[in-house]
mmCIF file of C-alpha atoms in Angstrom:
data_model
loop_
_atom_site.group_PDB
_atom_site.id
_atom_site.type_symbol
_atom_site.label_atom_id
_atom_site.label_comp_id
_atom_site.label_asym_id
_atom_site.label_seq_id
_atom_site.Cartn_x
_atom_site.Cartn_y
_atom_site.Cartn_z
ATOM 1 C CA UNK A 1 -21.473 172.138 -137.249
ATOM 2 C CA UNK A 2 -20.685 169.012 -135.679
ATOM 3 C CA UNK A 3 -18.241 167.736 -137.945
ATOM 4 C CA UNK A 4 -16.293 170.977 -137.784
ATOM 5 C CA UNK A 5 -16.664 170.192 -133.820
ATOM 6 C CA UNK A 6 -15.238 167.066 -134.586
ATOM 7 C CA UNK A 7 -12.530 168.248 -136.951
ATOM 8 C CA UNK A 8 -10.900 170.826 -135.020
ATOM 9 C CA UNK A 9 -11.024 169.046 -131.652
ATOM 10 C CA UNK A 10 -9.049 165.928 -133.525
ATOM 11 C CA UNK A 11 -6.505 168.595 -134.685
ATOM 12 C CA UNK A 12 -5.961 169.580 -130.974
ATOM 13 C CA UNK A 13 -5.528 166.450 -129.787
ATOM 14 C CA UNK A 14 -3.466 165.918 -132.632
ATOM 15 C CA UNK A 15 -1.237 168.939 -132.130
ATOM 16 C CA UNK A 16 -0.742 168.520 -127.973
ATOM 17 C CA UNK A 17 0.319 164.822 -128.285
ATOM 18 C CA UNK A 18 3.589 166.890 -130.468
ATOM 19 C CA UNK A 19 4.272 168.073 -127.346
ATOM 20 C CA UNK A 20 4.675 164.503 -125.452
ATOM 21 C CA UNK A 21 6.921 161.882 -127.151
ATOM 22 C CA UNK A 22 3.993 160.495 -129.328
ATOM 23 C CA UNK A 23 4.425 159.816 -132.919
ATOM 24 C CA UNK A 24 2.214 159.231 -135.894
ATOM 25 C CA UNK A 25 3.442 155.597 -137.409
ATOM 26 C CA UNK A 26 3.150 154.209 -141.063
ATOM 27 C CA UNK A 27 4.210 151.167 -143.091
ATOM 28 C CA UNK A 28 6.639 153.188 -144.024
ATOM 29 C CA UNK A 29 8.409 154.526 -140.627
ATOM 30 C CA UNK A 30 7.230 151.726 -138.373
ATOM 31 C CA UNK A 31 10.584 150.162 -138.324
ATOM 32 C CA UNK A 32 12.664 153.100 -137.467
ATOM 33 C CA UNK A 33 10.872 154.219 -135.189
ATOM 34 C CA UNK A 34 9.798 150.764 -133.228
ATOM 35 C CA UNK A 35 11.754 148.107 -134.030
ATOM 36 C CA UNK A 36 14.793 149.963 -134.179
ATOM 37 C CA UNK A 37 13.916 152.428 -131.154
ATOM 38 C CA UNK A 38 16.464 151.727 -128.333
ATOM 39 C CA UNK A 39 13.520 152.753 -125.801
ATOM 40 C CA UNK A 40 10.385 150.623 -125.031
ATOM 41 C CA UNK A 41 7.130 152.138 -127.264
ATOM 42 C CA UNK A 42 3.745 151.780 -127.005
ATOM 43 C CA UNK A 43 1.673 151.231 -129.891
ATOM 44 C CA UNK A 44 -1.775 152.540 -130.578
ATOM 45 C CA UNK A 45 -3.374 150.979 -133.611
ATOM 46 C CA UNK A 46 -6.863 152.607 -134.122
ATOM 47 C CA UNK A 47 -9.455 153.097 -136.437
ATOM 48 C CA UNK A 48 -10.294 156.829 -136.823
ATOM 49 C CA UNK A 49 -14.345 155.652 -136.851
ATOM 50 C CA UNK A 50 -13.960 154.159 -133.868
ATOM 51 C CA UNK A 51 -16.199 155.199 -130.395
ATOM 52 C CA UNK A 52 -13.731 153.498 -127.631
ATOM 53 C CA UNK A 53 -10.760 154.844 -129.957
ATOM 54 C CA UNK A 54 -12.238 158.226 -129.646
ATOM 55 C CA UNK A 55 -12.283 157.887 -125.727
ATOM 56 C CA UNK A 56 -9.352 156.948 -124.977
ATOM 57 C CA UNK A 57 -7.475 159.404 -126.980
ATOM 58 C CA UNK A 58 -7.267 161.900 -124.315
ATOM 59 C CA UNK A 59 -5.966 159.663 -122.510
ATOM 60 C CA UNK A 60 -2.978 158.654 -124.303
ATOM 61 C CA UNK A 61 -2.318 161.766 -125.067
ATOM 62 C CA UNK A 62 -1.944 163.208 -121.614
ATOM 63 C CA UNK A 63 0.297 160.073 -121.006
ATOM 64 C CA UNK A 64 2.365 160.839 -123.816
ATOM 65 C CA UNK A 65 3.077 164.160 -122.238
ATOM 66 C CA UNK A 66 3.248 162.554 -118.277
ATOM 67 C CA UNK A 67 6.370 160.499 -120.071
ATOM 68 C CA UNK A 68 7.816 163.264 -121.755
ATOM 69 C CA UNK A 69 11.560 163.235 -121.238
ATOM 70 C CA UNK A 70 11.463 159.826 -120.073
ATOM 71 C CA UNK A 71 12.785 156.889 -122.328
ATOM 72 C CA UNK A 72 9.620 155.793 -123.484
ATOM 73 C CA UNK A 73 7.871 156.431 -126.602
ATOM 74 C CA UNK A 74 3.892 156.288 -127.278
ATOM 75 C CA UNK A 75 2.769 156.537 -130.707
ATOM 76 C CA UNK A 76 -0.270 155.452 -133.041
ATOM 77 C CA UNK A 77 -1.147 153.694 -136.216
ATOM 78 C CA UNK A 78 -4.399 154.682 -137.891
ATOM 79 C CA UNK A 79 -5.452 151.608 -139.185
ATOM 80 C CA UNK A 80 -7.837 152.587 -142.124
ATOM 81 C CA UNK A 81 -4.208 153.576 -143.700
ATOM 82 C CA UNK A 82 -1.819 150.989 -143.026
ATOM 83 C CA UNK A 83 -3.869 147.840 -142.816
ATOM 84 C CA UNK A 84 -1.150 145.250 -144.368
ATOM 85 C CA UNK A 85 0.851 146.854 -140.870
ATOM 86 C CA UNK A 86 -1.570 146.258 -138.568
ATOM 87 C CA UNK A 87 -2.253 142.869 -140.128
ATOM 88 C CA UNK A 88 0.501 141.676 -139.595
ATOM 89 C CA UNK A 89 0.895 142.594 -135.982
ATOM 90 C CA UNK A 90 -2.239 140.512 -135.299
ATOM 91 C CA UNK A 91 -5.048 143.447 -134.774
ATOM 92 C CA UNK A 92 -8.178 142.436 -135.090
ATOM 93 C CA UNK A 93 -10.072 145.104 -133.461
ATOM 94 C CA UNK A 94 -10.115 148.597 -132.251
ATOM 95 C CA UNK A 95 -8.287 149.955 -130.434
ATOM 96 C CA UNK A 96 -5.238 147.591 -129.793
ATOM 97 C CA UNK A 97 -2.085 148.230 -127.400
ATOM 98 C CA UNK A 98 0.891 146.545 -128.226
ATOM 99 C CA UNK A 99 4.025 147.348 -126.519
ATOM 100 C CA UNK A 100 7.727 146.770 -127.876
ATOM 101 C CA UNK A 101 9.957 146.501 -124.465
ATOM 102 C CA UNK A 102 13.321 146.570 -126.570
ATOM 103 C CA UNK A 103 15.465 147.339 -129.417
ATOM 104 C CA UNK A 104 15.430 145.173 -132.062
ATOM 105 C CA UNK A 105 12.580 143.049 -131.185
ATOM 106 C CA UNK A 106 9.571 142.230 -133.102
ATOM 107 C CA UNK A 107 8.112 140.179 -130.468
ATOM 108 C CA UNK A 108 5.448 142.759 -128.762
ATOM 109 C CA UNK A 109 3.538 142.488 -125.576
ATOM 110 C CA UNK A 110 -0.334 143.043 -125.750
ATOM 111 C CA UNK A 111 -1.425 145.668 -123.100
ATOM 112 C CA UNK A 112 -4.664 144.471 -121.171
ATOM 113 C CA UNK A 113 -4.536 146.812 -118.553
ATOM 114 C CA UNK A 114 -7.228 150.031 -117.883
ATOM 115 C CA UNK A 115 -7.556 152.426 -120.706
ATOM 116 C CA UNK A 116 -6.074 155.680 -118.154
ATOM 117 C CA UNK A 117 -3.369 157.700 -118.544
ATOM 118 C CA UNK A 118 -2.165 156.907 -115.021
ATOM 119 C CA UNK A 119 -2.546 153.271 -116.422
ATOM 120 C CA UNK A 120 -0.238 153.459 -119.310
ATOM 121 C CA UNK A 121 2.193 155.662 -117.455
ATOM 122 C CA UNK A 122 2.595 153.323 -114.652
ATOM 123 C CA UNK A 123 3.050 150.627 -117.442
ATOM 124 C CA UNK A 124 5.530 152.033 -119.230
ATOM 125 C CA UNK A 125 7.871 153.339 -115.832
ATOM 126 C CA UNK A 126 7.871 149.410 -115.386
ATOM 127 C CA UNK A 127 9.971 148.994 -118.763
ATOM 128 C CA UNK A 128 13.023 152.006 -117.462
#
């Protein structure tokens, strides 16, 4: 009963980040829609196992939809499926927030601020 539990509130989270501007990322998007975004993005990489991933989910999801219709983008790797990705962006553990501020560049910026919505919102504005 408690995986079910688990399931379907992961789907809902899943389904109301559609409605903000955050995207699911592979290997095999990542560069169209980062590197080649001409707005700043957030990164999420996670691990789907992960306790402090699980946590702040909510919470990047409600940003997500706070920055909806802005010129930002938040989106997520799962890490358990793209690990040569997050290799090579340096992450090492779970979960990791690396922000791209501008088109065309691979150079990122590691997030180190509070794990809040109101956190990663007020990050992002900074980048408009």
């Amino acid at each position: 009963m408690f995986k079910i539990f688990v399931c379907v509130s992961l789907l809902i989270v899943a389904a109301s980040a559609l409605d903000g501007r955050m995207e699911s990322l592979s290997s095999k998007n990542f560069d169209g829609k980062v590197l080649k975004s001409s707005e700043p993005v957030m990164v999420k990489f996670f691990a789907p196992w992960c306790g402090w991933c699980k946590k702040m989910a909510p919470e990047f999801v409600a940003a997500a939809k706070q920055l909806s219709g802005q010129q930002v983008t938040l989106a997520e790797v799962d890490c358990t499926k793209n690990r040569p990705l997050c290799s090579k962006y340096g992450v090492r553990g779970y979960p990791t927030l690396l922000v791209f501020p501008k088109k065309g560049s691979v150079t990122s910026v590691k997030y180190q601020g509070s794990r809040t919505s109101a956190a990663f919102v007020s990050y992002m504005k900074k980048f408009l």
